[in-house]
Amino acid sequence: MTQDGNRESGIGSRESRVGTRSSPADVVIVGAGATGGWAAKRLAEAGLHVVVLDAGRPFGPEDFREHVPAYSLPLRGRTKAVIARTQPQQAAGYPLTEWNADWFVNDIDEPYTTPPGQPFPWVGRMRIVGGRTHVWGRQSYRYSDIDFRSASRDGFGIDWPLSYTDLAPYYDLVERYVGITGINEGIPQLPDQQLQPPMGFSCVEAHVRETLRTSMGRTVTQGRTANLTESINGRPKCHMCGPCERGCATFSYFNAAYTTVMDAEKTGRCRLVTQAMAAQVLMDPQSRRATGIRYVDRRTRTHREVHGRVVMLAAQAFESVRLLLNSASAQDPAGLANSSGVLGKYLLSHFTGFGAAAEFPAFHRRADANGPRKPTGLFVARFRNLEAGKPDARFPRGYGYQGGGSTEFAQGLEGFGADYVAAVKVSGRTSVSLGGFGEPVPDARNQVTIDPNAIDAWGIPAVKIDMRFSDTDRAMMRDGAEQAAEMLEAAGGTNTRITWAPRWASHEVGIARMGADPATSVLNQFQQAHDVKNLFVVDGASMPSVGYVNPTLTMMALVVRSCDYLLDSLKKGNV
Ligand SMILES: Cc1cc2nc3c(=O)[nH]c(=O)nc-3n(C[C@H](O)[C@H](O)[C@H](O)COP(=O)(O)OP(=O)(O)OC[C@H]3O[C@@H](n4cnc5c(N)ncnc54)[C@H](O)[C@@H]3O)c2cc1C
Ligand code: SF4
């Protein structure tokens, strides 16, 4: 793969000149993760010349670490204390481990701030081509019109400027390429998908699924996950080794670095510039058009510019909005594309950390340290507030659960020596856990701004994240924890424990939202800035609500739809 800050794909060819001042690219894309990868693939395969800037380093075979044993690591994989000296925020999140710490930002070099007493976990900040798709949980579901019309249903926020019918063909296209395993259930709050065969259930999972269907009418299904159960595009099926967040030498889960980004590069029309920290969108004040991006080469700290006919931001919601806010000028004092004043506002993410776990003695069995490790478990579909116009008085929207069954060694047994070892071997404890993901409603106070007192190591002003739980969020989490316990007990669980550690998931959206009205939104339905026709924001920042399921599949479907719109508009000379 040719991914080097100064080297260019197609050296000596026309592509090597793409994006210089004398020869602007067709499109400059910022970010080579879930959304930027798709933009690069779709546009380059359609014949456009694209330049992709990514702040991260190149990705290579040395990054496949799923089979690296803990004993070969300096800290034996047992502590993050040393790592936390330079990566305190990232190390506090579960995705960072000793195996993959070098994929994440150094928090000292790249700070963000929060108001006193109001921490926000901006974890999963990646500095490697592929972005968060290296460590994502891969859970992939469609939104439905219940999500796209949530504002009309309950009065909070704004409706999406598009419907399920508009997005369905793009979901189909993305799913067929990504490869998602699961089961279609035929219920409106969980639309059917283009799925590969399921990975299946463990015995206890199958039991919980069936019992809750008959006793409580709840839909418990396999977590739909972007791990292959059938080979596609030369990517073999998953061999269930388990730790996907350390990489995958067989490319068996979806990671932009070895799928969309590679496809884009193969066209010879995509130039990937790594270690390129985008700092500002360049504008022509006369025409009010974006002309390119100013970026800092992270290794040399030199400032460079890359020019294009169109600019697409796909750097993850906080980073794209940071760029727009840092592009403020005399013409756009409140930030670029911010005539509505809502840029940075209405930050949304799922709240999580609530649920329950219980033991299922009927399924206790011998634990197995070497058995297959299925990289997905159970998903429980939303069951609250599905009927329009009749929201629960406690909270207007809904939540789902992700979890699964597992059998662990009973290391807490009494005794010692050979008897203890023998007892531990045969006394595996089987339990099921359900962790909730809830949908908050948009609130203008939840926002991201530029902190005038914080800059990163490259001199770029950093963001301040101001996010709080509301009373309705807490009410939903309480209900979700109680319902999880009730369901597990209804299925025969014992020794039930409520889990309660509220936090936000890494699903940040909403801060440059799409809408039909330019007075209350930043982008139109094609993620095109109302204020600047050749500027697009194609990551989660564009989503006016976050639904109750994981958002990345929807982000990817949206960006492909926007690319098709852009291609059509370029043909018609409308952009
Ligand atoms: C631990 C974890 C688990 C998750 N699990 C799930 C899940 O199960 N299902 C789901 O749907 N979603 C999940 N997500 C969320 C998902 O990963 C993101 O929604 C998705 O990757 C966002 O895509 P993106 O293109 O916006 O950003 P990314 O995929 O993060 O890509 C952004 C890219 O932009 C680059 N970049 C950033 N700033 C700049 C800059 N200034 N200049 C140049 N380049 C820049 C970065 O280096 C990166 O490569 C998870 C996230 C985390 C952290
Ligand atoms: S569990 Fe499957 S997808 Fe994950 S790293 Fe192992 S083989 Fe790859």
PDB file of C-alpha atoms and ligand atoms in Angstrom, residues 30-36 53-56 94-95 124 126-128 130-133 135-139 276-278 314-316 319 506-507 539 550-552 555, ligand 1:
ATOM      1  CA  VAL A  30     -10.462  15.040   4.989  1.00  0.00           C
ATOM      2  CA  GLY A  31     -10.368  11.715   6.847  1.00  0.00           C
ATOM      3  CA  ALA A  32      -9.779   8.130   5.706  1.00  0.00           C
ATOM      4  CA  GLY A  33     -12.049   6.322   8.158  1.00  0.00           C
ATOM      5  CA  ALA A  34     -15.540   4.877   7.883  1.00  0.00           C
ATOM      6  CA  THR A  35     -17.031   7.789   5.942  1.00  0.00           C
ATOM      7  CA  GLY A  36     -13.987   9.264   4.170  1.00  0.00           C
ATOM      8  CA  LEU A  53      -5.807  13.858   3.872  1.00  0.00           C
ATOM      9  CA  ASP A  54      -5.539  11.801   7.030  1.00  0.00           C
ATOM     10  CA  ALA A  55      -3.981  12.876  10.307  1.00  0.00           C
ATOM     11  CA  GLY A  56      -2.981   9.300  11.050  1.00  0.00           C
ATOM     12  CA  TYR A  94     -11.924   0.087  26.825  1.00  0.00           C
ATOM     13  CA  PRO A  95     -10.746   0.024  23.168  1.00  0.00           C
ATOM     14  CA  GLY A 124     -11.308   6.177  20.229  1.00  0.00           C
ATOM     15  CA  MET A 126      -7.408   7.400  16.130  1.00  0.00           C
ATOM     16  CA  ARG A 127      -4.292   8.479  14.298  1.00  0.00           C
ATOM     17  CA  ILE A 128      -4.031   5.677  11.756  1.00  0.00           C
ATOM     18  CA  GLY A 130      -8.907   3.604   8.766  1.00  0.00           C
ATOM     19  CA  GLY A 131      -9.745   5.700  11.838  1.00  0.00           C
ATOM     20  CA  ARG A 132     -12.143   4.224  14.337  1.00  0.00           C
ATOM     21  CA  THR A 133     -12.957   1.264  12.105  1.00  0.00           C
ATOM     22  CA  VAL A 135     -11.450  -0.656  16.972  1.00  0.00           C
ATOM     23  CA  TRP A 136     -15.169  -0.299  16.399  1.00  0.00           C
ATOM     24  CA  GLY A 137     -17.586  -2.889  17.824  1.00  0.00           C
ATOM     25  CA  ARG A 138     -18.877  -3.495  14.260  1.00  0.00           C
ATOM     26  CA  GLN A 139     -22.532  -3.578  15.323  1.00  0.00           C
ATOM     27  CA  ALA A 276      -1.672  15.512   7.420  1.00  0.00           C
ATOM     28  CA  MET A 277      -3.500  17.421  10.127  1.00  0.00           C
ATOM     29  CA  ALA A 278      -6.181  19.521   8.409  1.00  0.00           C
ATOM     30  CA  ALA A 314     -15.129  13.187   6.958  1.00  0.00           C
ATOM     31  CA  ALA A 315     -12.797  13.475   9.932  1.00  0.00           C
ATOM     32  CA  GLN A 316     -15.272  12.282  12.648  1.00  0.00           C
ATOM     33  CA  GLU A 319     -12.864  17.008  14.129  1.00  0.00           C
ATOM     34  CA  SER A 506     -18.375   6.854  20.922  1.00  0.00           C
ATOM     35  CA  HIS A 507     -21.298   7.663  18.632  1.00  0.00           C
ATOM     36  CA  ASP A 539     -19.618  12.168   8.763  1.00  0.00           C
ATOM     37  CA  ASN A 550     -25.294   2.137  16.372  1.00  0.00           C
ATOM     38  CA  PRO A 551     -24.905   4.874  13.757  1.00  0.00           C
ATOM     39  CA  THR A 552     -22.009   3.971  11.449  1.00  0.00           C
ATOM     40  CA  MET A 555     -23.242   7.261   8.134  1.00  0.00           C
TER      41      MET A 555
HETATM   42  C1  LIG B   1     -14.530   1.655  20.717  1.00  0.00           C
HETATM   43  C2  LIG B   1     -15.525   2.035  19.679  1.00  0.00           C
HETATM   44  C3  LIG B   1     -16.534   1.132  19.357  1.00  0.00           C
HETATM   45  C4  LIG B   1     -17.466   1.475  18.381  1.00  0.00           C
HETATM   46  N1  LIG B   1     -18.414   0.551  18.025  1.00  0.00           N
HETATM   47  C5  LIG B   1     -19.309   0.846  17.071  1.00  0.00           C
HETATM   48  C6  LIG B   1     -20.272  -0.120  16.651  1.00  0.00           C
HETATM   49  O1  LIG B   1     -20.320  -1.253  17.146  1.00  0.00           O
HETATM   50  N2  LIG B   1     -21.140   0.221  15.680  1.00  0.00           N
HETATM   51  C7  LIG B   1     -21.159   1.462  15.136  1.00  0.00           C
HETATM   52  O2  LIG B   1     -22.017   1.729  14.306  1.00  0.00           O
HETATM   53  N3  LIG B   1     -20.224   2.391  15.490  1.00  0.00           N
HETATM   54  C8  LIG B   1     -19.316   2.103  16.434  1.00  0.00           C
HETATM   55  N4  LIG B   1     -18.369   3.042  16.794  1.00  0.00           N
HETATM   56  C9  LIG B   1     -18.393   4.353  16.128  1.00  0.00           C
HETATM   57  C10 LIG B   1     -17.694   4.294  14.776  1.00  0.00           C
HETATM   58  O3  LIG B   1     -16.388   3.848  14.915  1.00  0.00           O
HETATM   59  C11 LIG B   1     -17.733   5.677  14.159  1.00  0.00           C
HETATM   60  O4  LIG B   1     -19.094   6.083  14.064  1.00  0.00           O
HETATM   61  C12 LIG B   1     -17.154   5.770  12.769  1.00  0.00           C
HETATM   62  O5  LIG B   1     -15.881   5.203  12.656  1.00  0.00           O
HETATM   63  C13 LIG B   1     -17.089   7.237  12.378  1.00  0.00           C
HETATM   64  O6  LIG B   1     -16.621   7.349  11.073  1.00  0.00           O
HETATM   65  P1  LIG B   1     -15.836   8.669  10.651  1.00  0.00           P
HETATM   66  O7  LIG B   1     -15.462   8.478   9.241  1.00  0.00           O
HETATM   67  O8  LIG B   1     -16.652   9.837  11.027  1.00  0.00           O
HETATM   68  O9  LIG B   1     -14.566   8.715  11.615  1.00  0.00           O
HETATM   69  P2  LIG B   1     -13.322   7.731  11.714  1.00  0.00           P
HETATM   70  O10 LIG B   1     -13.696   6.373  11.264  1.00  0.00           O
HETATM   71  O11 LIG B   1     -12.766   7.868  13.076  1.00  0.00           O
HETATM   72  O12 LIG B   1     -12.284   8.345  10.684  1.00  0.00           O
HETATM   73  C14 LIG B   1     -11.828   9.672  10.842  1.00  0.00           C
HETATM   74  C15 LIG B   1     -10.450   9.803  10.228  1.00  0.00           C
HETATM   75  O13 LIG B   1     -10.158  11.184  10.135  1.00  0.00           O
HETATM   76  C16 LIG B   1      -8.834  11.418  10.534  1.00  0.00           C
HETATM   77  N5  LIG B   1      -8.765  12.794  11.055  1.00  0.00           N
HETATM   78  C17 LIG B   1      -9.256  13.266  12.205  1.00  0.00           C
HETATM   79  N6  LIG B   1      -8.992  14.573  12.318  1.00  0.00           N
HETATM   80  C18 LIG B   1      -8.334  14.934  11.212  1.00  0.00           C
HETATM   81  C19 LIG B   1      -7.794  16.152  10.746  1.00  0.00           C
HETATM   82  N7  LIG B   1      -7.906  17.286  11.442  1.00  0.00           N
HETATM   83  N8  LIG B   1      -7.139  16.157   9.560  1.00  0.00           N
HETATM   84  C20 LIG B   1      -7.022  15.017   8.828  1.00  0.00           C
HETATM   85  N9  LIG B   1      -7.529  13.838   9.231  1.00  0.00           N
HETATM   86  C21 LIG B   1      -8.182  13.807  10.403  1.00  0.00           C
HETATM   87  C22 LIG B   1      -8.526  10.354  11.560  1.00  0.00           C
HETATM   88  O14 LIG B   1      -7.129  10.096  11.594  1.00  0.00           O
HETATM   89  C23 LIG B   1      -9.352   9.167  11.045  1.00  0.00           C
HETATM   90  O15 LIG B   1      -8.586   8.304  10.242  1.00  0.00           O
HETATM   91  C24 LIG B   1     -17.407   2.742  17.748  1.00  0.00           C
HETATM   92  C25 LIG B   1     -16.395   3.642  18.085  1.00  0.00           C
HETATM   93  C26 LIG B   1     -15.452   3.300  19.040  1.00  0.00           C
HETATM   94  C27 LIG B   1     -14.376   4.268  19.381  1.00  0.00           C
END
